[in-house]
Short mmCIF file of C-alpha atoms in Angstrom, two decimals:
data_model
loop_
_atom_site.label_atom_id
_atom_site.label_comp_id
_atom_site.label_asym_id
_atom_site.label_seq_id
_atom_site.Cartn_x
_atom_site.Cartn_y
_atom_site.Cartn_z
CA MET E 754 -12.41 -4.07 5.87
CA HIS E 755 -10.05 -6.16 7.98
CA ARG E 756 -9.53 -3.44 10.58
CA SER E 757 -10.19 -3.75 14.29
CA ALA E 758 -10.61 -0.01 15.04
CA LEU E 759 -13.20 2.35 13.61
CA SER E 760 -10.56 5.08 13.48
CA GLU E 761 -8.69 3.04 10.84
CA VAL E 762 -11.72 2.77 8.52
CA PHE E 763 -11.84 5.48 5.85
CA LEU E 764 -15.02 4.48 4.00
CA THR E 765 -18.47 5.77 4.91
CA GLY E 766 -20.81 4.44 2.20
CA CYS E 767 -21.18 2.27 -0.90
CA LEU E 768 -23.66 2.29 -3.80
CA SER E 769 -23.85 -0.11 -6.75
CA ARG E 770 -24.42 2.01 -9.90
CA ALA E 771 -24.38 -0.74 -12.54
CA GLU E 772 -22.86 -4.15 -13.04
CA ASN E 773 -19.28 -3.97 -11.70
CA ARG E 774 -19.52 -0.19 -11.23
CA PHE E 775 -19.65 1.32 -7.76
CA SER E 776 -19.64 4.68 -6.03
CA LEU E 777 -18.19 4.87 -2.54
CA THR E 778 -17.72 7.70 -0.10
CA GLY E 779 -15.06 8.18 2.53
CA GLN E 780 -13.40 10.61 4.88
CA TRP E 781 -9.78 11.25 5.82
CA PRO E 782 -8.96 12.84 9.18
CA ARG E 783 -6.79 15.94 9.28
CA ALA E 784 -4.17 14.00 11.27
CA HIS E 785 -3.32 10.32 11.50
CA ALA E 786 -0.91 8.39 13.70
CA TYR E 787 0.71 6.63 10.72
CA PHE E 788 -0.35 8.41 7.52
CA SER E 789 1.34 11.59 8.67
CA PRO E 790 1.03 14.72 6.52
CA THR E 791 3.97 16.22 4.64
CA ALA E 792 3.90 19.89 3.60
CA HIS E 793 0.31 20.03 4.90
CA ARG E 794 -0.73 17.32 2.44
CA HIS E 795 -2.27 13.90 3.05
CA ASP E 796 0.04 10.89 2.74
CA LEU E 797 -0.33 9.32 -0.71
CA LEU E 798 -0.36 5.83 0.87
CA GLN E 799 -3.57 6.82 2.64
CA ALA E 800 -5.07 6.60 -0.84
CA ALA E 801 -3.61 3.10 -1.24
CA GLU E 802 -5.16 1.99 2.06
CA THR E 803 -8.51 3.52 1.05
CA MET E 804 -8.41 1.55 -2.21
CA ARG E 805 -7.55 -1.63 -0.31
CA GLN E 806 -10.51 -1.10 2.01
CA ALA E 807 -12.78 -0.50 -0.98
CA ALA E 808 -11.57 -3.73 -2.60
CA LEU E 809 -12.24 -5.70 0.59
CA LEU E 810 -15.67 -4.14 1.06
CA LEU E 811 -16.71 -4.93 -2.51
CA ALA E 812 -15.25 -8.44 -2.39
CA HIS E 813 -17.25 -9.31 0.72
CA THR E 814 -20.51 -7.44 0.01
CA GLU E 815 -20.83 -7.47 -3.79
CA TYR E 816 -18.85 -10.53 -4.86
CA ARG E 817 -19.76 -12.77 -1.92
CA VAL E 818 -16.27 -13.61 -0.76
CA PRO E 819 -16.67 -15.02 2.78
CA LEU E 820 -15.06 -13.30 5.70
CA GLY E 821 -11.88 -15.09 6.68
CA HIS E 822 -10.74 -15.72 3.10
CA ARG E 823 -7.20 -14.70 2.24
CA PHE E 824 -6.73 -11.56 0.14
CA THR E 825 -3.69 -11.79 -2.18
CA PRO E 826 -2.53 -8.76 -4.20
CA TRP E 827 -0.69 -9.22 -7.50
CA ASP E 828 -0.46 -5.79 -9.14
CA VAL E 829 -1.05 -2.42 -7.55
CA SER E 830 -0.50 1.12 -8.81
CA LEU E 831 -1.23 4.55 -7.40
CA ALA E 832 -0.84 8.04 -8.86
CA VAL E 833 -1.75 11.24 -7.03
CA LEU E 834 -2.11 14.93 -7.79
CA PRO E 835 -0.19 16.46 -4.87
CA GLY E 836 -2.07 19.75 -5.02
CA ARG E 837 -5.35 17.95 -4.41
CA LEU E 838 -3.99 16.31 -1.23
CA ALA E 839 -3.89 19.58 0.73
CA ILE E 840 -5.24 19.32 4.26
CA GLY E 841 -8.02 21.81 4.93
CA PRO E 842 -9.75 23.09 8.07
CA ALA E 843 -12.13 20.10 8.11
CA PRO E 844 -11.74 16.36 7.43
CA THR E 845 -11.37 15.56 3.73
CA GLU E 846 -14.53 14.13 2.16
CA LEU E 847 -13.89 11.61 -0.62
CA GLU E 848 -15.77 10.03 -3.48
CA LEU E 849 -14.48 6.84 -5.11
CA ASP E 850 -15.49 5.55 -8.52
CA VAL E 851 -14.65 1.85 -8.80
CA VAL E 852 -14.88 -0.31 -11.93
CA GLY E 853 -14.38 -4.08 -11.75
CA SER E 854 -13.15 -6.22 -14.66
CA ASP E 855 -11.60 -9.59 -15.45
CA LEU E 856 -13.68 -11.19 -12.73
CA VAL E 857 -13.25 -14.94 -12.39
CA GLY E 858 -15.05 -16.97 -9.74
CA ARG E 859 -13.13 -20.05 -8.68
CA GLY E 860 -15.63 -21.72 -6.36
CA GLU E 861 -15.86 -21.74 -2.57
CA GLY E 862 -16.25 -17.97 -2.64
CA SER E 863 -12.85 -17.44 -4.24
CA LEU E 864 -12.34 -14.66 -6.76
CA GLU E 865 -9.86 -13.13 -9.16
CA ALA E 866 -10.51 -9.52 -10.14
CA VAL E 867 -9.12 -6.21 -11.32
CA LEU E 868 -10.41 -2.97 -9.82
CA GLU E 869 -9.77 0.51 -11.22
CA PHE E 870 -10.17 3.45 -8.85
CA THR E 871 -10.67 7.18 -9.20
CA LEU E 872 -10.62 9.18 -5.98
CA ARG E 873 -12.36 12.55 -6.15
CA ARG E 874 -12.51 15.53 -3.86
CA GLU E 875 -15.24 18.08 -4.41
CA GLY E 876 -15.85 16.39 -7.75
CA GLU E 877 -12.26 16.76 -8.99
CA PRO E 878 -9.85 13.81 -9.35
CA MET E 879 -7.13 13.59 -6.70
CA ALA E 880 -5.77 10.06 -7.28
CA THR E 881 -6.15 7.05 -9.52
CA GLY E 882 -5.25 3.45 -8.83
CA HIS E 883 -5.33 -0.14 -10.00
CA LEU E 884 -5.45 -3.36 -7.99
CA ARG E 885 -5.37 -6.93 -9.30
CA PHE E 886 -5.99 -9.47 -6.57
CA SER E 887 -7.26 -12.93 -5.79
CA THR E 888 -8.98 -14.45 -2.78
CA SER E 889 -8.87 -17.98 -1.44
CA PRO E 890 -10.08 -19.98 1.57
CA PRO E 891 -7.97 -19.89 4.72
CA ALA E 892 -4.98 -22.20 4.54
CA PRO E 893 -5.30 -25.35 6.67
CA ASP E 894 -2.18 -24.29 8.57
CA ALA E 895 -3.24 -20.64 8.94
CA GLY E 896 -2.49 -20.84 12.63
CA ASP E 897 1.11 -21.95 12.04
CA ARG E 898 2.82 -19.46 9.79
CA GLY E 899 6.31 -20.23 11.01
CA ALA E 900 8.72 -17.86 12.68
CA PRO E 901 9.60 -14.69 10.76
CA PRO E 902 13.21 -13.56 10.48
CA ALA E 903 14.67 -12.32 13.77
CA PRO E 904 13.82 -8.66 14.44
CA ARG E 905 16.59 -6.09 14.22
CA ALA E 906 18.30 -5.01 17.39
CA ALA E 907 17.16 -1.62 18.61
CA SER E 908 20.73 -0.38 18.83
CA ALA E 909 21.29 -1.14 15.13
CA ALA E 910 18.21 0.72 13.90
CA PRO E 911 19.12 3.63 11.59
CA SER E 912 17.65 7.09 12.03
CA PRO E 913 14.00 7.12 10.89
CA GLU E 914 14.61 10.40 9.01
CA LEU E 915 16.80 8.46 6.59
CA PHE E 916 13.65 6.67 5.42
CA GLY E 917 11.33 9.67 5.45
CA ARG E 918 9.67 8.70 8.74
CA SER E 919 9.64 10.31 12.17
CA SER E 920 9.18 7.18 14.32
CA ALA E 921 11.53 4.21 14.54
CA HIS E 922 8.48 1.97 15.07
CA ASP E 923 7.44 2.59 11.45
CA ILE E 924 10.74 1.62 9.84
CA LEU E 925 10.63 -1.51 7.68
CA LEU E 926 14.26 -1.70 6.59
CA ALA E 927 17.24 -2.88 8.64
CA ASP E 928 20.67 -4.54 8.52
CA ARG E 929 21.97 -3.14 5.26
CA ALA E 930 24.44 -5.51 3.61
CA ALA E 931 25.90 -5.62 0.10
CA GLY E 932 23.78 -2.69 -1.01
CA ALA E 933 20.45 -4.15 0.17
CA TRP E 934 18.22 -3.68 3.22
CA ARG E 935 16.56 -6.52 5.08
CA LEU E 936 12.78 -6.18 5.14
CA ALA E 937 11.65 -6.39 8.76
CA PRO E 938 7.92 -5.58 9.08
CA ASP E 939 6.39 -5.60 12.54
CA PRO E 940 3.60 -8.25 12.51
CA THR E 941 1.79 -6.25 15.21
CA HIS E 942 1.96 -2.86 13.46
CA PRO E 943 -1.53 -1.28 13.77
CA VAL E 944 -1.65 -0.09 10.14
CA LEU E 945 0.75 -2.24 8.10
CA SER E 946 -0.69 -5.46 9.57
CA ASP E 947 -4.17 -6.79 10.07
CA ASP E 948 -5.41 -9.94 11.82
CA GLY E 949 -3.58 -12.11 9.30
CA GLY E 950 -0.15 -10.51 9.71
CA PRO E 951 1.61 -7.93 7.51
CA VAL E 952 -0.49 -6.59 4.62
CA ALA E 953 1.62 -7.63 1.64
CA HIS E 954 1.05 -4.72 -0.76
CA LEU E 955 0.98 -2.01 1.93
CA VAL E 956 4.30 -3.33 3.23
CA ALA E 957 5.69 -3.45 -0.33
CA LEU E 958 4.58 0.10 -1.15
CA GLU E 959 5.92 1.49 2.11
CA ALA E 960 9.19 -0.44 1.80
CA ALA E 961 9.61 0.91 -1.74
CA ARG E 962 8.97 4.43 -0.50
CA GLN E 963 11.42 4.06 2.40
CA ALA E 964 14.11 2.59 0.14
CA THR E 965 13.62 5.51 -2.25
CA HIS E 966 14.02 8.00 0.59
CA ALA E 967 17.18 6.23 1.75
CA LEU E 968 18.58 6.35 -1.79
CA VAL E 969 17.78 9.89 -2.90
CA GLY E 970 15.97 11.83 -0.19
CA PRO E 971 17.65 11.48 3.20
CA ALA E 972 16.08 14.69 4.52
CA ARG E 973 12.43 14.09 5.43
CA GLY E 974 10.11 16.05 3.22
CA GLY E 975 12.69 16.60 0.46
CA LEU E 976 11.21 13.87 -1.71
CA SER E 977 7.77 14.35 -3.24
CA ILE E 978 6.40 11.02 -4.56
CA THR E 979 3.56 11.15 -7.08
CA GLU E 980 3.36 7.55 -8.36
CA ILE E 981 4.13 4.03 -7.14
CA THR E 982 3.60 0.78 -9.03
CA CYS E 983 4.26 -2.69 -7.69
CA ALA E 984 3.98 -6.16 -9.20
CA PHE E 985 4.31 -9.41 -7.25
CA VAL E 986 6.23 -12.16 -9.00
CA ARG E 987 5.27 -14.52 -6.16
CA GLN E 988 4.03 -14.09 -2.64
CA PRO E 989 6.70 -13.53 0.02
CA ASP E 990 7.40 -16.23 2.57
CA PRO E 991 7.30 -14.58 6.03
CA ARG E 992 9.63 -17.28 7.40
CA ARG E 993 12.53 -16.32 5.12
CA ALA E 994 14.68 -13.20 4.96
CA CYS E 995 13.70 -10.71 2.28
CA TRP E 996 16.21 -8.17 0.92
CA ILE E 997 15.37 -4.81 -0.65
CA ASP E 998 17.58 -2.96 -3.12
CA ALA E 999 16.93 0.33 -4.90
CA ALA E 1000 18.50 1.85 -8.02
CA LEU E 1001 18.00 5.22 -9.65
CA LEU E 1002 16.83 4.84 -13.27
CA PRO E 1003 17.81 7.28 -16.02
CA ALA E 1004 15.15 9.95 -16.54
CA PRO E 1005 14.65 11.13 -20.14
CA GLY E 1006 14.92 14.91 -20.43
CA SER E 1007 13.03 16.61 -17.63
CA GLY E 1008 11.09 13.49 -16.71
CA PRO E 1009 10.37 12.56 -13.10
CA LEU E 1010 12.90 10.95 -10.81
CA THR E 1011 12.37 7.17 -11.06
CA VAL E 1012 13.66 4.53 -8.66
CA GLN E 1013 13.46 0.78 -9.22
CA VAL E 1014 12.99 -1.20 -6.01
CA THR E 1015 13.23 -5.00 -5.91
CA ALA E 1016 12.52 -7.43 -3.08
CA ARG E 1017 14.33 -10.77 -3.18
CA GLN E 1018 14.22 -13.98 -1.20
CA ASP E 1019 16.92 -16.59 -1.75
CA GLY E 1020 18.20 -14.50 -4.66
CA ARG E 1021 14.86 -14.56 -6.53
CA ALA E 1022 12.58 -11.57 -7.07
CA VAL E 1023 9.42 -11.53 -4.95
CA TRP E 1024 8.09 -8.15 -6.04
CA GLU E 1025 9.29 -5.22 -8.10
CA ALA E 1026 8.23 -1.60 -7.70
CA GLN E 1027 8.86 1.73 -9.38
CA VAL E 1028 8.62 5.01 -7.48
CA ARG E 1029 8.33 8.33 -9.32
CA GLY E 1030 8.51 11.86 -8.06
CA GLY E 1031 10.91 14.71 -7.52
CA ILE E 1032 13.09 16.50 -5.00
CA THR E 1033 11.50 19.68 -3.68
CA PRO E 1034 13.91 21.90 -1.73
CA GLY E 1035 12.41 23.12 1.53
CA LEU E 1036 9.45 20.73 1.42
CA GLY E 1037 8.44 19.71 4.90
#
């Protein structure tokens, strides 16, 4: 599952039920160094990471993708039921129903696929998700990825509370200019990176969440996010600066708060995300 520590692995079992249908089990700890609880609820991106791990497990064990192949996300979506994310007196036991479709083998163990996820807790749905991805052999120059943009200076780092985080180490956005933030992921981050560098869709989802907090929810805990979708137009180049902008979209009637987040390199879109939720006074 592309993790170096057992404490970062959330899956505990896997069973093939039928062709392209799988049942997995997992467990979430009551506390986590990165997926920190808000209002005594699990972090919704913990569900995204669990889905990613399930996709990797199935790709390697069921679809025979060799270890070492690159995993490239293209579309990802996640919707949660906040009430089902409550942290109880014991670790949260999970069941995952996974259905694969649109599978295309491209030789050399490469794969294109769509996976649909339903996460259950005590038999009741708590989250749903979608992931379209492809895999490919390691690039010949995998050891020479080029230098990423220069990291932000510590003195210029904004308050982490602006982005809905409590630690400056977890902040992905820096150097705001002309209404956009520079994306500055830490290639050594223990959760947002693996042995191949930053995890593209985890970084995109977290950057979209942080940009949304900076736009509409500067007080940590005031923003309750229930849904994130993200589509990659092309894969980001880690050697070039990437800029993130966020805009509040009109909400029809009493619909949820919706924020459009776009990542651009050289003026061209790399990925686009939508974040939906609401402001909850006193949430924290």
